[in-house]
PDB file of C-alpha atoms in Angstrom:
ATOM      1  CA  MET A 252     -12.820 -20.956   1.807  1.00 88.00           C
ATOM      2  CA  PRO A 253      -9.475 -19.975   0.277  1.00 94.00           C
ATOM      3  CA  LEU A 254      -8.934 -20.712  -3.377  1.00 97.00           C
ATOM      4  CA  PRO A 255      -5.664 -22.285  -4.516  1.00 98.00           C
ATOM      5  CA  TYR A 256      -3.305 -19.997  -6.420  1.00 98.00           C
ATOM      6  CA  ARG A 257       0.064 -20.931  -7.901  1.00 98.00           C
ATOM      7  CA  VAL A 258       3.199 -18.834  -7.569  1.00 98.00           C
ATOM      8  CA  VAL A 259       4.297 -17.997 -11.108  1.00 97.00           C
ATOM      9  CA  ARG A 260       7.037 -15.499 -10.283  1.00 97.00           C
ATOM     10  CA  ARG A 261       9.016 -14.444  -7.212  1.00 97.00           C
ATOM     11  CA  ARG A 262      11.272 -11.415  -6.810  1.00 96.00           C
ATOM     12  CA  ALA A 263      13.406 -10.513  -3.823  1.00 96.00           C
ATOM     13  CA  GLU A 264      12.865  -6.858  -2.913  1.00 97.00           C
ATOM     14  CA  THR A 265      15.133  -6.504   0.132  1.00 96.00           C
ATOM     15  CA  ALA A 266      16.965  -8.867   2.476  1.00 95.00           C
ATOM     16  CA  ASP A 267      13.698  -9.793   4.215  1.00 96.00           C
ATOM     17  CA  THR A 268      11.002  -8.855   1.700  1.00 97.00           C
ATOM     18  CA  ALA A 269       9.792 -10.590  -1.449  1.00 97.00           C
ATOM     19  CA  SER A 270       7.111 -10.043  -4.067  1.00 97.00           C
ATOM     20  CA  PHE A 271       5.356 -12.885  -5.791  1.00 96.00           C
ATOM     21  CA  VAL A 272       2.826 -13.117  -8.598  1.00 98.00           C
ATOM     22  CA  LEU A 273      -0.035 -15.577  -8.178  1.00 98.00           C
ATOM     23  CA  GLU A 274      -2.522 -16.984 -10.654  1.00 97.00           C
ATOM     24  CA  PRO A 275      -5.562 -19.141  -9.894  1.00 98.00           C
ATOM     25  CA  LEU A 276      -5.271 -22.875 -10.419  1.00 97.00           C
ATOM     26  CA  ASP A 277      -8.957 -22.988 -11.375  1.00 95.00           C
ATOM     27  CA  GLU A 278     -11.587 -20.505 -10.174  1.00 96.00           C
ATOM     28  CA  ALA A 279     -10.471 -16.887  -9.720  1.00 96.00           C
ATOM     29  CA  LEU A 280     -11.532 -14.564  -6.904  1.00 97.00           C
ATOM     30  CA  PRO A 281     -13.564 -11.431  -7.745  1.00 96.00           C
ATOM     31  CA  PRO A 282     -11.451  -8.528  -9.039  1.00 96.00           C
ATOM     32  CA  PHE A 283      -9.350  -6.629  -6.519  1.00 97.00           C
ATOM     33  CA  ARG A 284      -9.002  -2.848  -6.420  1.00 96.00           C
ATOM     34  CA  PRO A 285      -6.062  -0.759  -5.143  1.00 97.00           C
ATOM     35  CA  GLY A 286      -6.050  -0.608  -1.347  1.00 95.00           C
ATOM     36  CA  GLN A 287      -7.772  -3.935  -0.764  1.00 96.00           C
ATOM     37  CA  PHE A 288      -6.171  -6.984   0.822  1.00 94.00           C
ATOM     38  CA  ALA A 289      -6.333 -10.765   0.720  1.00 95.00           C
ATOM     39  CA  MET A 290      -5.939 -13.425   3.386  1.00 94.00           C
ATOM     40  CA  LEU A 291      -2.984 -15.521   2.241  1.00 97.00           C
ATOM     41  CA  TYR A 292      -2.669 -19.075   3.549  1.00 96.00           C
ATOM     42  CA  ALA A 293       0.680 -20.794   3.846  1.00 96.00           C
ATOM     43  CA  PHE A 294      -0.655 -24.325   4.050  1.00 93.00           C
ATOM     44  CA  GLY A 295       0.255 -26.058   7.266  1.00 93.00           C
ATOM     45  CA  VAL A 296       1.409 -22.810   8.892  1.00 96.00           C
ATOM     46  CA  GLY A 297      -1.438 -20.265   8.919  1.00 94.00           C
ATOM     47  CA  ASP A 298      -2.824 -17.187   7.237  1.00 93.00           C
ATOM     48  CA  ILE A 299      -2.211 -13.442   7.331  1.00 93.00           C
ATOM     49  CA  PRO A 300      -3.733 -10.380   5.659  1.00 93.00           C
ATOM     50  CA  VAL A 301      -1.594  -8.974   2.838  1.00 95.00           C
ATOM     51  CA  SER A 302      -2.438  -5.966   0.697  1.00 95.00           C
ATOM     52  CA  VAL A 303      -2.514  -6.466  -3.021  1.00 97.00           C
ATOM     53  CA  SER A 304       0.579  -4.825  -4.554  1.00 98.00           C
ATOM     54  CA  GLY A 305      -0.269  -5.597  -8.165  1.00 97.00           C
ATOM     55  CA  ILE A 306      -3.456  -6.296 -10.127  1.00 97.00           C
ATOM     56  CA  LEU A 307      -2.723  -7.979 -13.445  1.00 94.00           C
ATOM     57  CA  PRO A 308      -5.655  -8.670 -15.798  1.00 86.00           C
ATOM     58  CA  HIS A 309      -3.746 -11.461 -17.541  1.00 89.00           C
ATOM     59  CA  ARG A 310      -5.065 -14.749 -16.158  1.00 90.00           C
ATOM     60  CA  HIS A 311      -6.507 -12.885 -13.130  1.00 95.00           C
ATOM     61  CA  ARG A 312      -3.043 -12.605 -11.629  1.00 97.00           C
ATOM     62  CA  LEU A 313      -2.317 -10.861  -8.336  1.00 98.00           C
ATOM     63  CA  MET A 314       0.925  -9.591  -6.873  1.00 98.00           C
ATOM     64  CA  HIS A 315       1.670  -9.472  -3.153  1.00 98.00           C
ATOM     65  CA  THR A 316       4.715  -8.196  -1.285  1.00 98.00           C
ATOM     66  CA  VAL A 317       5.541  -9.776   2.070  1.00 97.00           C
ATOM     67  CA  ARG A 318       8.146  -9.005   4.730  1.00 96.00           C
ATOM     68  CA  ALA A 319       9.292 -11.990   6.773  1.00 96.00           C
ATOM     69  CA  VAL A 320       8.473 -11.003  10.346  1.00 94.00           C
ATOM     70  CA  GLY A 321       6.646 -14.098  11.650  1.00 94.00           C
ATOM     71  CA  ALA A 322       6.036 -17.760  10.956  1.00 96.00           C
ATOM     72  CA  VAL A 323       3.410 -17.278   8.237  1.00 96.00           C
ATOM     73  CA  SER A 324       5.100 -14.367   6.482  1.00 96.00           C
ATOM     74  CA  THR A 325       8.421 -16.217   6.537  1.00 97.00           C
ATOM     75  CA  ALA A 326       6.771 -19.293   5.026  1.00 97.00           C
ATOM     76  CA  LEU A 327       5.203 -17.127   2.322  1.00 97.00           C
ATOM     77  CA  CYS A 328       8.514 -15.426   1.555  1.00 95.00           C
ATOM     78  CA  GLU A 329      10.101 -18.828   1.037  1.00 94.00           C
ATOM     79  CA  LEU A 330       7.578 -19.870  -1.618  1.00 94.00           C
ATOM     80  CA  GLY A 331       8.888 -20.231  -5.132  1.00 96.00           C
ATOM     81  CA  PRO A 332       7.464 -20.686  -8.635  1.00 97.00           C
ATOM     82  CA  GLY A 333       5.157 -23.683  -8.759  1.00 97.00           C
ATOM     83  CA  ASP A 334       4.263 -23.604  -5.073  1.00 97.00           C
ATOM     84  CA  THR A 335       0.630 -23.217  -4.053  1.00 97.00           C
ATOM     85  CA  VAL A 336      -0.888 -20.726  -1.639  1.00 97.00           C
ATOM     86  CA  GLY A 337      -4.491 -20.262  -0.501  1.00 97.00           C
ATOM     87  CA  VAL A 338      -6.105 -16.887  -1.224  1.00 97.00           C
ATOM     88  CA  ARG A 339      -9.318 -15.402   0.155  1.00 96.00           C
ATOM     89  CA  GLY A 340     -10.731 -11.961  -0.648  1.00 94.00           C
ATOM     90  CA  PRO A 341     -10.904  -9.230  -1.742  1.00 96.00           C
ATOM     91  CA  PHE A 342     -11.397  -7.428   1.573  1.00 94.00           C
ATOM     92  CA  GLY A 343     -11.446  -3.844   2.735  1.00 91.00           C
ATOM     93  CA  THR A 344     -11.904  -0.371   1.356  1.00 92.00           C
ATOM     94  CA  VAL A 345     -10.089   1.119  -1.624  1.00 95.00           C
ATOM     95  CA  TRP A 346      -7.866   4.008  -2.608  1.00 96.00           C
ATOM     96  CA  ASP A 347     -10.625   6.044  -4.253  1.00 94.00           C
ATOM     97  CA  THR A 348      -9.237   8.162  -7.115  1.00 94.00           C
ATOM     98  CA  SER A 349     -12.588   9.591  -8.218  1.00 93.00           C
ATOM     99  CA  ARG A 350     -12.377  12.337  -5.577  1.00 87.00           C
ATOM    100  CA  ALA A 351      -8.929  13.331  -6.895  1.00 96.00           C
ATOM    101  CA  ALA A 352     -10.019  13.909 -10.502  1.00 95.00           C
ATOM    102  CA  GLY A 353      -9.053  17.352 -11.777  1.00 96.00           C
ATOM    103  CA  GLY A 354      -6.806  18.093  -8.814  1.00 96.00           C
ATOM    104  CA  ASP A 355      -3.299  17.374  -7.603  1.00 96.00           C
ATOM    105  CA  VAL A 356      -2.311  13.958  -6.244  1.00 97.00           C
ATOM    106  CA  LEU A 357       0.260  13.107  -3.590  1.00 97.00           C
ATOM    107  CA  VAL A 358       1.217   9.470  -3.013  1.00 97.00           C
ATOM    108  CA  ILE A 359       3.359   9.227   0.122  1.00 98.00           C
ATOM    109  CA  ALA A 360       4.888   5.944   1.277  1.00 98.00           C
ATOM    110  CA  GLY A 361       7.079   4.843   4.147  1.00 97.00           C
ATOM    111  CA  GLY A 362       9.039   1.596   3.742  1.00 96.00           C
ATOM    112  CA  ILE A 363       6.940  -1.390   2.727  1.00 95.00           C
ATOM    113  CA  GLY A 364       3.937   0.943   2.857  1.00 96.00           C
ATOM    114  CA  LEU A 365       4.660   1.479  -0.828  1.00 98.00           C
ATOM    115  CA  ALA A 366       3.276  -2.028  -1.517  1.00 97.00           C
ATOM    116  CA  PRO A 367      -0.442  -1.173  -0.983  1.00 97.00           C
ATOM    117  CA  LEU A 368       0.108   2.094  -2.890  1.00 98.00           C
ATOM    118  CA  ARG A 369       1.806   0.503  -5.917  1.00 98.00           C
ATOM    119  CA  PRO A 370      -1.479  -0.426  -7.728  1.00 97.00           C
ATOM    120  CA  LEU A 371      -2.715   3.123  -7.097  1.00 97.00           C
ATOM    121  CA  VAL A 372       0.455   4.590  -8.620  1.00 96.00           C
ATOM    122  CA  TYR A 373      -0.064   2.590 -11.810  1.00 95.00           C
ATOM    123  CA  GLU A 374      -3.761   3.478 -11.919  1.00 95.00           C
ATOM    124  CA  VAL A 375      -2.888   7.174 -11.713  1.00 95.00           C
ATOM    125  CA  PHE A 376       0.015   6.861 -14.165  1.00 93.00           C
ATOM    126  CA  ARG A 377      -2.253   5.170 -16.722  1.00 92.00           C
ATOM    127  CA  ALA A 378      -4.599   8.184 -16.765  1.00 92.00           C
ATOM    128  CA  PRO A 379      -2.507  11.290 -16.072  1.00 88.00           C
ATOM    129  CA  HIS A 380      -5.010  13.450 -17.958  1.00 92.00           C
ATOM    130  CA  ARG A 381      -7.488  12.887 -15.085  1.00 95.00           C
ATOM    131  CA  PHE A 382      -5.267  14.755 -12.633  1.00 95.00           C
ATOM    132  CA  ARG A 383      -3.430  18.064 -12.533  1.00 94.00           C
ATOM    133  CA  ARG A 384      -0.083  17.123 -11.017  1.00 94.00           C
ATOM    134  CA  VAL A 385       1.073  13.822  -9.536  1.00 95.00           C
ATOM    135  CA  HIS A 386       3.896  13.365  -7.033  1.00 96.00           C
ATOM    136  CA  VAL A 387       5.125  10.102  -5.510  1.00 97.00           C
ATOM    137  CA  LEU A 388       7.195  10.600  -2.363  1.00 97.00           C
ATOM    138  CA  ILE A 389       8.948   7.600  -0.839  1.00 98.00           C
ATOM    139  CA  GLY A 390      10.897   7.233   2.389  1.00 97.00           C
ATOM    140  CA  ALA A 391      12.735   4.326   4.021  1.00 97.00           C
ATOM    141  CA  ARG A 392      15.122   3.739   6.897  1.00 96.00           C
ATOM    142  CA  THR A 393      18.069   2.822   4.647  1.00 97.00           C
ATOM    143  CA  PRO A 394      18.677   2.377   0.903  1.00 97.00           C
ATOM    144  CA  GLY A 395      18.513  -1.369   1.520  1.00 96.00           C
ATOM    145  CA  ASP A 396      14.927  -1.028   2.751  1.00 97.00           C
ATOM    146  CA  LEU A 397      13.631   0.584  -0.448  1.00 97.00           C
ATOM    147  CA  VAL A 398      11.331  -1.753  -2.385  1.00 98.00           C
ATOM    148  CA  TYR A 399      10.682  -1.758  -6.152  1.00 97.00           C
ATOM    149  CA  ARG A 400      14.010   0.013  -6.798  1.00 94.00           C
ATOM    150  CA  ASP A 401      13.954  -0.654 -10.576  1.00 95.00           C
ATOM    151  CA  GLU A 402      10.396   0.618 -10.882  1.00 95.00           C
ATOM    152  CA  THR A 403      10.855   3.749  -8.781  1.00 95.00           C
ATOM    153  CA  ALA A 404      13.913   4.627 -10.873  1.00 93.00           C
ATOM    154  CA  VAL A 405      11.702   4.465 -13.982  1.00 93.00           C
ATOM    155  CA  TRP A 406       8.975   6.501 -12.262  1.00 92.00           C
ATOM    156  CA  ALA A 407      11.534   9.173 -11.331  1.00 89.00           C
ATOM    157  CA  ALA A 408      13.065   9.280 -14.820  1.00 86.00           C
ATOM    158  CA  ALA A 409      10.041   8.897 -17.061  1.00 76.00           C
ATOM    159  CA  GLY A 410       6.852   8.871 -14.990  1.00 71.00           C
ATOM    160  CA  PRO A 411       4.110  11.400 -15.678  1.00 73.00           C
ATOM    161  CA  GLY A 412       4.641  13.025 -12.288  1.00 76.00           C
ATOM    162  CA  GLY A 413       7.503  13.717  -9.954  1.00 89.00           C
ATOM    163  CA  THR A 414       8.975  10.892  -7.881  1.00 95.00           C
ATOM    164  CA  ALA A 415      11.396  11.553  -5.019  1.00 95.00           C
ATOM    165  CA  LEU A 416      13.062   9.242  -2.503  1.00 96.00           C
ATOM    166  CA  THR A 417      14.691   9.799   0.854  1.00 97.00           C
ATOM    167  CA  VAL A 418      16.272   7.626   3.531  1.00 98.00           C
ATOM    168  CA  ASP A 419      16.892   8.141   7.232  1.00 97.00           C
ATOM    169  CA  ARG A 420      20.312   6.462   7.284  1.00 97.00           C
ATOM    170  CA  PRO A 421      22.244   6.690   3.993  1.00 97.00           C
ATOM    171  CA  ASP A 422      25.082   4.376   3.034  1.00 95.00           C
ATOM    172  CA  ALA A 423      28.225   5.271   1.123  1.00 94.00           C
ATOM    173  CA  GLY A 424      26.524   4.819  -2.219  1.00 93.00           C
ATOM    174  CA  TRP A 425      23.451   6.942  -1.524  1.00 95.00           C
ATOM    175  CA  ALA A 426      23.410  10.298  -3.338  1.00 93.00           C
ATOM    176  CA  GLY A 427      19.769  11.223  -2.748  1.00 92.00           C
ATOM    177  CA  ASP A 428      17.831  13.029  -0.053  1.00 96.00           C
ATOM    178  CA  VAL A 429      18.297  12.220   3.629  1.00 97.00           C
ATOM    179  CA  GLY A 430      15.604  12.689   6.253  1.00 97.00           C
ATOM    180  CA  LEU A 431      11.940  12.071   6.845  1.00 96.00           C
ATOM    181  CA  VAL A 432       9.524  11.640   3.959  1.00 97.00           C
ATOM    182  CA  THR A 433       7.708  14.800   5.025  1.00 96.00           C
ATOM    183  CA  GLY A 434      10.868  16.639   4.011  1.00 95.00           C
ATOM    184  CA  LEU A 435      10.110  15.708   0.402  1.00 96.00           C
ATOM    185  CA  LEU A 436       6.946  17.801   0.408  1.00 95.00           C
ATOM    186  CA  GLY A 437       9.211  20.712  -0.462  1.00 90.00           C
ATOM    187  CA  HIS A 438       9.934  18.958  -3.799  1.00 84.00           C
ATOM    188  CA  ALA A 439       6.268  18.812  -4.720  1.00 92.00           C
ATOM    189  CA  ARG A 440       4.132  21.543  -6.232  1.00 92.00           C
ATOM    190  CA  PHE A 441       0.492  21.219  -5.267  1.00 95.00           C
ATOM    191  CA  ASP A 442      -2.528  23.346  -4.517  1.00 96.00           C
ATOM    192  CA  PRO A 443      -3.601  22.188  -1.028  1.00 96.00           C
ATOM    193  CA  PRO A 444      -7.370  22.813  -1.298  1.00 95.00           C
ATOM    194  CA  GLY A 445      -7.482  20.806  -4.533  1.00 95.00           C
ATOM    195  CA  THR A 446      -5.099  18.023  -3.523  1.00 97.00           C
ATOM    196  CA  THR A 447      -5.841  14.449  -2.539  1.00 98.00           C
ATOM    197  CA  ALA A 448      -3.127  12.559  -0.636  1.00 98.00           C
ATOM    198  CA  TYR A 449      -2.727   8.804  -0.217  1.00 98.00           C
ATOM    199  CA  VAL A 450      -0.497   7.830   2.714  1.00 97.00           C
ATOM    200  CA  CYS A 451       0.744   4.424   3.893  1.00 96.00           C
ATOM    201  CA  GLY A 452       3.609   3.349   6.111  1.00 95.00           C
ATOM    202  CA  PRO A 453       4.423   2.915   9.791  1.00 94.00           C
ATOM    203  CA  GLU A 454       1.777   4.475  12.011  1.00 91.00           C
ATOM    204  CA  VAL A 455       4.147   7.102  13.383  1.00 93.00           C
ATOM    205  CA  MET A 456       4.932   8.156   9.805  1.00 95.00           C
ATOM    206  CA  ILE A 457       1.223   8.291   8.936  1.00 95.00           C
ATOM    207  CA  ARG A 458       0.486  10.507  11.939  1.00 94.00           C
ATOM    208  CA  ALA A 459       3.319  12.916  11.177  1.00 95.00           C
ATOM    209  CA  THR A 460       2.585  13.067   7.448  1.00 97.00           C
ATOM    210  CA  ALA A 461      -1.163  13.547   7.799  1.00 96.00           C
ATOM    211  CA  ARG A 462      -0.690  16.304  10.382  1.00 96.00           C
ATOM    212  CA  GLU A 463       1.798  18.070   8.098  1.00 97.00           C
ATOM    213  CA  LEU A 464      -0.538  17.832   5.111  1.00 98.00           C
ATOM    214  CA  VAL A 465      -3.466  19.256   7.071  1.00 97.00           C
ATOM    215  CA  HIS A 466      -1.160  21.973   8.425  1.00 97.00           C
ATOM    216  CA  ARG A 467      -0.319  22.843   4.797  1.00 97.00           C
ATOM    217  CA  GLY A 468      -4.009  23.223   3.967  1.00 97.00           C
ATOM    218  CA  LEU A 469      -5.270  19.833   2.755  1.00 98.00           C
ATOM    219  CA  ARG A 470      -8.746  18.945   3.892  1.00 97.00           C
ATOM    220  CA  PRO A 471      -8.600  16.005   6.353  1.00 97.00           C
ATOM    221  CA  GLU A 472     -11.158  13.988   4.399  1.00 96.00           C
ATOM    222  CA  ARG A 473      -8.874  14.202   1.352  1.00 97.00           C
ATOM    223  CA  VAL A 474      -5.924  12.740   3.216  1.00 97.00           C
ATOM    224  CA  LEU A 475      -6.477   9.002   2.887  1.00 97.00           C
ATOM    225  CA  VAL A 476      -4.472   6.727   5.168  1.00 96.00           C
ATOM    226  CA  SER A 477      -4.223   2.961   5.539  1.00 90.00           C
ATOM    227  CA  LEU A 478      -4.294   1.596   9.076  1.00 81.00           C
ATOM    228  CA  GLU A 479      -3.180  -1.847  10.162  1.00 73.00           C
ATOM    229  CA  ARG A 480      -4.337  -3.999  13.043  1.00 68.00           C
ATOM    230  CA  THR A 481      -4.344  -7.748  13.597  1.00 68.00           C
ATOM    231  CA  MET A 482      -6.913  -9.209  11.219  1.00 67.00           C
ATOM    232  CA  ARG A 483      -8.243 -12.725  11.343  1.00 69.00           C
ATOM    233  CA  CYS A 484     -11.590 -13.309   9.639  1.00 65.00           C
ATOM    234  CA  GLY A 485     -11.531 -10.491   7.063  1.00 68.00           C
ATOM    235  CA  THR A 486     -15.313 -10.130   7.335  1.00 70.00           C
ATOM    236  CA  GLY A 487     -15.795  -8.080  10.504  1.00 67.00           C
ATOM    237  CA  HIS A 488     -17.012 -10.937  12.697  1.00 72.00           C
ATOM    238  CA  CYS A 489     -14.113 -11.913  14.980  1.00 71.00           C
ATOM    239  CA  GLY A 490     -13.311  -8.412  16.312  1.00 70.00           C
ATOM    240  CA  HIS A 491      -9.517  -8.823  16.286  1.00 73.00           C
ATOM    241  CA  CYS A 492      -9.064  -5.690  14.166  1.00 69.00           C
ATOM    242  CA  GLN A 493     -11.342  -3.424  16.180  1.00 76.00           C
ATOM    243  CA  LEU A 494     -10.052   0.139  16.429  1.00 77.00           C
ATOM    244  CA  GLY A 495     -12.457   2.279  18.391  1.00 78.00           C
ATOM    245  CA  PRO A 496     -15.884   1.892  16.750  1.00 78.00           C
ATOM    246  CA  LEU A 497     -14.393   0.452  13.535  1.00 74.00           C
ATOM    247  CA  LEU A 498     -13.545  -3.034  12.388  1.00 69.00           C
ATOM    248  CA  LEU A 499     -10.666  -2.307  10.052  1.00 71.00           C
ATOM    249  CA  CYS A 500     -11.012  -5.423   7.904  1.00 68.00           C
ATOM    250  CA  ARG A 501     -14.540  -4.278   7.038  1.00 76.00           C
ATOM    251  CA  ASP A 502     -14.542  -0.495   7.549  1.00 74.00           C
ATOM    252  CA  GLY A 503     -10.895   0.081   6.461  1.00 67.00           C
ATOM    253  CA  ALA A 504      -8.095  -0.308   6.115  1.00 80.00           C
ATOM    254  CA  VAL A 505      -8.249   2.875   3.988  1.00 89.00           C
ATOM    255  CA  LEU A 506      -9.855   5.771   5.859  1.00 90.00           C
ATOM    256  CA  GLY A 507     -10.014   9.524   5.546  1.00 94.00           C
ATOM    257  CA  TYR A 508      -7.879  11.310   8.114  1.00 94.00           C
ATOM    258  CA  ASP A 509     -11.015  13.041   9.415  1.00 93.00           C
ATOM    259  CA  ARG A 510     -12.084   9.624  10.755  1.00 88.00           C
ATOM    260  CA  ALA A 511      -8.617   8.247  11.472  1.00 86.00           C
ATOM    261  CA  ALA A 512      -7.186  11.204  13.419  1.00 88.00           C
ATOM    262  CA  PRO A 513      -9.008  10.596  16.735  1.00 84.00           C
ATOM    263  CA  LEU A 514      -8.147   6.896  16.526  1.00 81.00           C
ATOM    264  CA  LEU A 515      -4.486   7.555  15.774  1.00 79.00           C
ATOM    265  CA  ALA A 516      -4.316   9.933  18.715  1.00 70.00           C
ATOM    266  CA  THR A 517      -4.726   6.900  20.978  1.00 60.00           C
ATOM    267  CA  ARG A 518      -1.852   4.487  20.388  1.00 55.00           C
ATOM    268  CA  GLU A 519      -3.554   1.411  21.866  1.00 48.00           C
ATOM    269  CA  LEU A 520      -7.314   0.955  22.118  1.00 42.00           C
TER     270      LEU A 520
END
């Protein structure tokens, strides 16, 4: 059963995307880890899976970022401070940073794919001594589609690693890079055999980025990607999220590219 959480803060990210911070009204869910997701219930409308975009120890708070693309996500985006939402979880696999210790780290996001990676970025930034070099590479269709603009500006100016942004279609005020996020790999210094990459975004972007990373010498099992399919139960029972032999709500959504590649090669299974 979902537990009731109250919206304590809401922030508009783009024209159709908002982040909100939730805290439990009474009992809190078990701790979340970067990469996991919750089922969020907009009461009277329905529920959807949403990755955790922030894990705040204070009062067991969680942050989620939602783009309004359907009835439930639109209802969630319209919530404001004081409103109540149902939360169930945590579900799914995690962005494992233990395998990256001592090596280089690439965090590569496309559009709202930065949301599931945001907790990972802060986990890595809090312990830069664990890693050799850290690069955060972010792409979006337009400047207006970039999320967490204030935070990424801080990461680029003062973060422990290098942060670079690019857009496909710049506007008059954009002075940064233009093109695909894979084009930013030229900004990053990394030793491919010792690098772990974390990739999230549209599936076409994941395919292109993972292939490029493997082409540059990364081992496929050290290219971690997050796959999305329609999820309903969150416990691997209903089968809605089946992708080949996997149930992504249980076996994913974070997978090594060595397992994901044959599944991504088939667009619809």
